Short mmCIF file of C-alpha atoms and ligand atoms in Angstrom, two decimals:
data_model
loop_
_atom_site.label_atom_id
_atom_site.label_comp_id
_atom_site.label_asym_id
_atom_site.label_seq_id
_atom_site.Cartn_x
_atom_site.Cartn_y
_atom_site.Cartn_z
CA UNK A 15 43.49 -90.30 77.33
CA UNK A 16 46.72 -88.68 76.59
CA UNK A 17 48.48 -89.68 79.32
CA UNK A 18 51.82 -92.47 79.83
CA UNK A 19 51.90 -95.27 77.54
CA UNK A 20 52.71 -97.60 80.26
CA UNK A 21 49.48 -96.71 82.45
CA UNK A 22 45.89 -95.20 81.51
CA UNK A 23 45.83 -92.27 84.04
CA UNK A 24 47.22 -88.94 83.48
CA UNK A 25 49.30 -87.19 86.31
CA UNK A 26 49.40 -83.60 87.14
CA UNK A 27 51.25 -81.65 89.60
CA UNK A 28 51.05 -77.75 91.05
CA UNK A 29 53.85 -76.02 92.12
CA UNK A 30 54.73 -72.80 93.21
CA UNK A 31 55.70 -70.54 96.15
CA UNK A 32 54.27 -70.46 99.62
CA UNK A 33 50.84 -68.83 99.73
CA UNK A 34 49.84 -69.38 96.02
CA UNK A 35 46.54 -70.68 96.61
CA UNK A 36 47.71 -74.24 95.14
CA UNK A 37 45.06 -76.05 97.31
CA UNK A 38 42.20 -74.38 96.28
CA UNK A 39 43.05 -74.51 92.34
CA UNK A 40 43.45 -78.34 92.66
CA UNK A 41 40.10 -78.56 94.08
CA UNK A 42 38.54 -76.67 91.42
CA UNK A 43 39.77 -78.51 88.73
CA UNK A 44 39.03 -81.51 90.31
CA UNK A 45 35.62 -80.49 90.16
CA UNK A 46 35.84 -79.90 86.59
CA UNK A 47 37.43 -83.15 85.74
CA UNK A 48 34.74 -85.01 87.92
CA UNK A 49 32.20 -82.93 86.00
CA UNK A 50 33.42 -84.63 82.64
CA UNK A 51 33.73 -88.07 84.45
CA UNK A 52 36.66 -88.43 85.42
CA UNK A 53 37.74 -90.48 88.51
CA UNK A 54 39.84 -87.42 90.27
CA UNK A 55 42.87 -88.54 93.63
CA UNK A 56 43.94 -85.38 95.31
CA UNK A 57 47.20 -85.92 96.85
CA UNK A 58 50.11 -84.05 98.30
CA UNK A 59 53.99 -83.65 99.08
CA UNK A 60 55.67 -84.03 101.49
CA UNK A 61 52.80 -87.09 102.43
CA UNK A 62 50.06 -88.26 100.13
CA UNK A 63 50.59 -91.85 101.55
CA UNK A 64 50.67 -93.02 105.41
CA UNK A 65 54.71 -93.63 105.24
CA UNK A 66 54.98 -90.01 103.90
CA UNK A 67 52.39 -88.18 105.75
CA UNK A 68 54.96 -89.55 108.88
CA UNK A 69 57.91 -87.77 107.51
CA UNK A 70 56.31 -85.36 106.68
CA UNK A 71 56.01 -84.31 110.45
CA UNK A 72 59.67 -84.66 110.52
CA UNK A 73 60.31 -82.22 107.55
CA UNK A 74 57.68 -79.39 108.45
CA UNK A 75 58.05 -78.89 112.36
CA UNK A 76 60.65 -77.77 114.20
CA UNK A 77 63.83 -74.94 113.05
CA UNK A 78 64.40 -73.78 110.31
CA UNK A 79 67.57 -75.30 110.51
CA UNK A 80 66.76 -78.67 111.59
CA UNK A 81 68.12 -80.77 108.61
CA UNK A 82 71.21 -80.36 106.99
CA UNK A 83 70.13 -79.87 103.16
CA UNK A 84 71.41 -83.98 101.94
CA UNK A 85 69.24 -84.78 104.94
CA UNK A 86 66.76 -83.15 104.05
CA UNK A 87 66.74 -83.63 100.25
CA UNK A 88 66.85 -87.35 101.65
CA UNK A 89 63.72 -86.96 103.49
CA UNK A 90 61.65 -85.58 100.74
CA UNK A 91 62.85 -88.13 98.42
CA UNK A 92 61.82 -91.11 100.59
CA UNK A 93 58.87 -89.85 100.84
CA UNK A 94 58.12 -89.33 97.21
CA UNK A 95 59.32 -92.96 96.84
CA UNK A 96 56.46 -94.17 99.09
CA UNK A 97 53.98 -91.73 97.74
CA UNK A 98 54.99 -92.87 94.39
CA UNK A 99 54.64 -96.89 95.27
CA UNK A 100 51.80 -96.27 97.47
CA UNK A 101 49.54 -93.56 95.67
CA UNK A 102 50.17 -92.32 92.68
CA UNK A 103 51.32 -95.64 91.10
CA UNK A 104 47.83 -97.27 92.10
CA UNK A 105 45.83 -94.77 91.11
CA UNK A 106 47.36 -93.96 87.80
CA UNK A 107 46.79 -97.82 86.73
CA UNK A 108 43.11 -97.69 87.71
CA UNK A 109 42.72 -94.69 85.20
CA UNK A 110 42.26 -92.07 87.60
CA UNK A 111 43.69 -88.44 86.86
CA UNK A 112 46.03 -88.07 89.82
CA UNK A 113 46.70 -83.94 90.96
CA UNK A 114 49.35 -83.89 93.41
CA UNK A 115 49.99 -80.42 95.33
CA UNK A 116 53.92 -80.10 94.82
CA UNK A 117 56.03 -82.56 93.34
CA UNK A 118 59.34 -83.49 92.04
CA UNK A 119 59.89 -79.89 91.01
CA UNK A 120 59.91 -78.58 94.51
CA UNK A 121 62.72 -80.17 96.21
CA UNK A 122 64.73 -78.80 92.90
CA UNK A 123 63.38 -75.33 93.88
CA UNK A 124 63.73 -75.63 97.57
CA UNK A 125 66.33 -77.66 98.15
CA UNK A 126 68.71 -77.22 94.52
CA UNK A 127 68.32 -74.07 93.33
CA UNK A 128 67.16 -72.10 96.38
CA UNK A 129 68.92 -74.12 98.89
CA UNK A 130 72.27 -75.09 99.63
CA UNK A 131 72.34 -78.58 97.96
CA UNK A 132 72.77 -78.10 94.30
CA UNK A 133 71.00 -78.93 91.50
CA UNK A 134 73.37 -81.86 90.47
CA UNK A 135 72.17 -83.88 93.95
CA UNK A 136 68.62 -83.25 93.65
CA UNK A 137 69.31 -84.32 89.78
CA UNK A 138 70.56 -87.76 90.80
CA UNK A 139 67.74 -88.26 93.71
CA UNK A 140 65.38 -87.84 90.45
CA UNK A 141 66.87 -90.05 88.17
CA UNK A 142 66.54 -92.75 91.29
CA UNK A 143 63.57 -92.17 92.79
CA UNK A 144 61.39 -91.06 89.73
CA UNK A 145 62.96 -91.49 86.44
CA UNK A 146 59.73 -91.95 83.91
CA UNK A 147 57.22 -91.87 86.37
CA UNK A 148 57.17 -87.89 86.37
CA UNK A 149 53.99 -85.22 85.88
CA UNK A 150 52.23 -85.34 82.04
CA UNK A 151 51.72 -81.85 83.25
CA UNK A 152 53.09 -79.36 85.67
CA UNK A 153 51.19 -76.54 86.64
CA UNK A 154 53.10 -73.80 88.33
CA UNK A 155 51.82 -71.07 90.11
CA UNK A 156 53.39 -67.96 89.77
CA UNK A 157 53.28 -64.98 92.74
CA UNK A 158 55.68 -62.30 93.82
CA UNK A 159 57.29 -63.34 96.98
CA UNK A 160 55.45 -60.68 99.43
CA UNK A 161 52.05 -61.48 98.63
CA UNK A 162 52.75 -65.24 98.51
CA UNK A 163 54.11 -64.82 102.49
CA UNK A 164 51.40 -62.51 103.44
CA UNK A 165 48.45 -64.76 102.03
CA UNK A 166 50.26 -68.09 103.90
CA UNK A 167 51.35 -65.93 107.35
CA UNK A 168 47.85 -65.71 107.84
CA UNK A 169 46.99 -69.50 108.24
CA UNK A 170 49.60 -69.65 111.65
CA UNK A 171 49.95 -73.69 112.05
CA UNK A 172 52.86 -75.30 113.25
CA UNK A 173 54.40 -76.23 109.48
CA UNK A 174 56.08 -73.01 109.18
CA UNK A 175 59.72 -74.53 108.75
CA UNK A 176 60.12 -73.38 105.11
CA UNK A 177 57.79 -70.17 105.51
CA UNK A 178 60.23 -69.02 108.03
CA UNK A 179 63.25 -69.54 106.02
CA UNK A 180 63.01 -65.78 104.72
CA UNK A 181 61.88 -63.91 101.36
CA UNK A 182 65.18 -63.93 99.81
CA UNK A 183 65.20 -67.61 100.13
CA UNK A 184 61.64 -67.48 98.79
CA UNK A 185 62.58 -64.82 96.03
CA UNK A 186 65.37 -67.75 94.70
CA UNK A 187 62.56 -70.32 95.08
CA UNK A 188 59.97 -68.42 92.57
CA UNK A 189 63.18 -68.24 90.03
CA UNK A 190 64.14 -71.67 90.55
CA UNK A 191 60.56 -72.89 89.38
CA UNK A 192 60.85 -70.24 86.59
CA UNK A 193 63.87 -71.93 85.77
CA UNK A 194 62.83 -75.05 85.71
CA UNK A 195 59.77 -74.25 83.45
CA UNK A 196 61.58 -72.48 80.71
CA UNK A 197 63.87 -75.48 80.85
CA UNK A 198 60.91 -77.97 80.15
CA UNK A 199 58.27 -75.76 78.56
CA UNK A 200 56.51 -78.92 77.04
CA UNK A 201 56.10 -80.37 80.65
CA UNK A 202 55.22 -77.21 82.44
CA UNK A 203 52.65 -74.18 82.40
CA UNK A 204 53.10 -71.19 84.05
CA UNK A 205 50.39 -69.36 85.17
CA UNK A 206 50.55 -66.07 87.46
CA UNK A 207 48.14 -66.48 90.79
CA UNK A 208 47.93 -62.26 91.30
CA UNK A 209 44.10 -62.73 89.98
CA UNK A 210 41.58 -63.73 91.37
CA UNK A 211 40.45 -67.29 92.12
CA UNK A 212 37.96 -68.02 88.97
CA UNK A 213 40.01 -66.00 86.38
CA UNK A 214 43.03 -68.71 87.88
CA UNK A 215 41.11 -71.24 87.27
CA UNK A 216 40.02 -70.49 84.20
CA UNK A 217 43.60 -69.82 82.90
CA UNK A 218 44.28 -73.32 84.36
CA UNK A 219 41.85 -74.90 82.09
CA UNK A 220 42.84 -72.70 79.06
CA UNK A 221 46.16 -74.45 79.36
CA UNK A 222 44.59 -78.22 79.36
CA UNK A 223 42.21 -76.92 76.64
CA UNK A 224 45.07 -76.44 74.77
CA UNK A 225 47.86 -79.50 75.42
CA UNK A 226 45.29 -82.43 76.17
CA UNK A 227 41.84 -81.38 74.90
CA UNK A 228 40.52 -84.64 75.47
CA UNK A 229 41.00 -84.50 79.20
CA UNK A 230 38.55 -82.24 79.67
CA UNK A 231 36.13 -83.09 77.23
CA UNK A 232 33.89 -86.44 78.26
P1 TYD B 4 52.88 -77.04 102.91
O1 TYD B 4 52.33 -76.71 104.25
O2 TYD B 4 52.33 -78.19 102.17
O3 TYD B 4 52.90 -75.71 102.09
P2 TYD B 4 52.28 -75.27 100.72
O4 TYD B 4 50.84 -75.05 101.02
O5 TYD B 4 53.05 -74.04 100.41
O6 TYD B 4 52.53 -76.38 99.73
O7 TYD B 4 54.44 -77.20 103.12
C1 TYD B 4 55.26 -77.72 102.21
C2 TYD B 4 56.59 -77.02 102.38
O8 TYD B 4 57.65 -77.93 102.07
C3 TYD B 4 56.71 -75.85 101.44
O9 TYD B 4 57.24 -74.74 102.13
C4 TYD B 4 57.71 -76.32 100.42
C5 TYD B 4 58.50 -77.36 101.12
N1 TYD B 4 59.00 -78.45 100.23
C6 TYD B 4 60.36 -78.51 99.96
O10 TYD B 4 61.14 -77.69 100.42
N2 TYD B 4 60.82 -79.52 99.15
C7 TYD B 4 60.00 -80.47 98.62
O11 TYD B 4 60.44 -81.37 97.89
C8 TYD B 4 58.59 -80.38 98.93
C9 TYD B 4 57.64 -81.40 98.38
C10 TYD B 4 58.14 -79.35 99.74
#
């Protein structure tokens, strides 16, 4: 498989505003990547390991302006460490195709280039905390701003802490990951989420089609 030379699994993440139906894409190419034998882990951030999933509770509940953004940037990054040690690492070397719903990408589009914290601090955090040991491939979804809040409104649980941040704060967020993908076009896809759920998909797996044809084939 075409993924790291220092492990035999291949990592993929999905990014993309609030409310771009990242959940359900990951599921269905799960399902295609199972369907081709592939062993599939679905994991997420902030969480995707017990250690994270706990900090996670800090980062999501409560006001909007609960964290100062170094604390928070903090937060996310411990996190990731764990999830990275814990998870991904693991599952990687056993050969499984790891798809993790948000990434390394969002606390650059949240908290660097949307937020107050700068891109130079969340650049540092990277270098740190991930280094090498980022996505083969980043998938981001792409949806204006007012359709992204509408679709995620509806769901009403109690992680709402970045929802209710506002949709100019959102608006900087979708060109922050736009940023970031024309900075690293190898590394990242974008693909609008406007249409519906199958066409989605199926641009999804145009894209790995294209870059790692072997993925997908068994
Ligand atoms: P979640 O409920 O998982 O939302 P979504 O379904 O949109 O992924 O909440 C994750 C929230 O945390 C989301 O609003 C983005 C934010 N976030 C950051 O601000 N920085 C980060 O590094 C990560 C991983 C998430």
């Amino acid at each position: 498989m075409a993924g790291p030379v220092s492990s035999p699994g291949f990592f993929i993440s999905f990014e993309g505003g609030d409310g771009a139906g990242k959940s359900t894409q990951i599921q269905l190419l799960a399902d295609a990547l199972r369907g081709v034998g592939r062993q599939v882990v679905i994991t997420r951030e902030p969480g995707g390991s017990p250690g994270a999933e706990a900090i996670r509770k800090l980062l999501l509940e409560g006001a909007a302006d609960k964290w100062s953004p170094i604390t928070e940037a903090l937060l996310m990054y411990a996190a990731r460490a764990d999830h990275l040690e814990r998870t991904i690492e693991p599952a990687l070397h056993r050969g499984a195709v790891v798809i993790t719903d948000r990434f390394a990408d969002s606390t650059m589009a949240y908290q660097g280039l949307a937020g107050e914290l700068g891109e130079k601090a969340v650049s540092t955090l990277y270098k740190l905390v991930v280094a090498s040991r980022g996505p083969d491939l980043t998938i981001i979804l792409d949806l204006p701003v007012e359709e992204g809040l509408k679709r995620s409104g509806a769901t009403g649980d109690a992680e709402q802490r970045f929802e209710s941040k506002g949709a100019t704060y959102q608006e900087k967020v979708r060109q922050g990951f736009l940023e970031i993908a024309r900075r690293e076009p190898e590394r990242c896809a974008v693909v609008s989420a406007k249409d519906g759920i199958a066409e989605v998909a199926e641009r999804i797996r145009e894209v790995i089609q294209t870059r790692f044809p072997k993925l997908l084939s068994r």
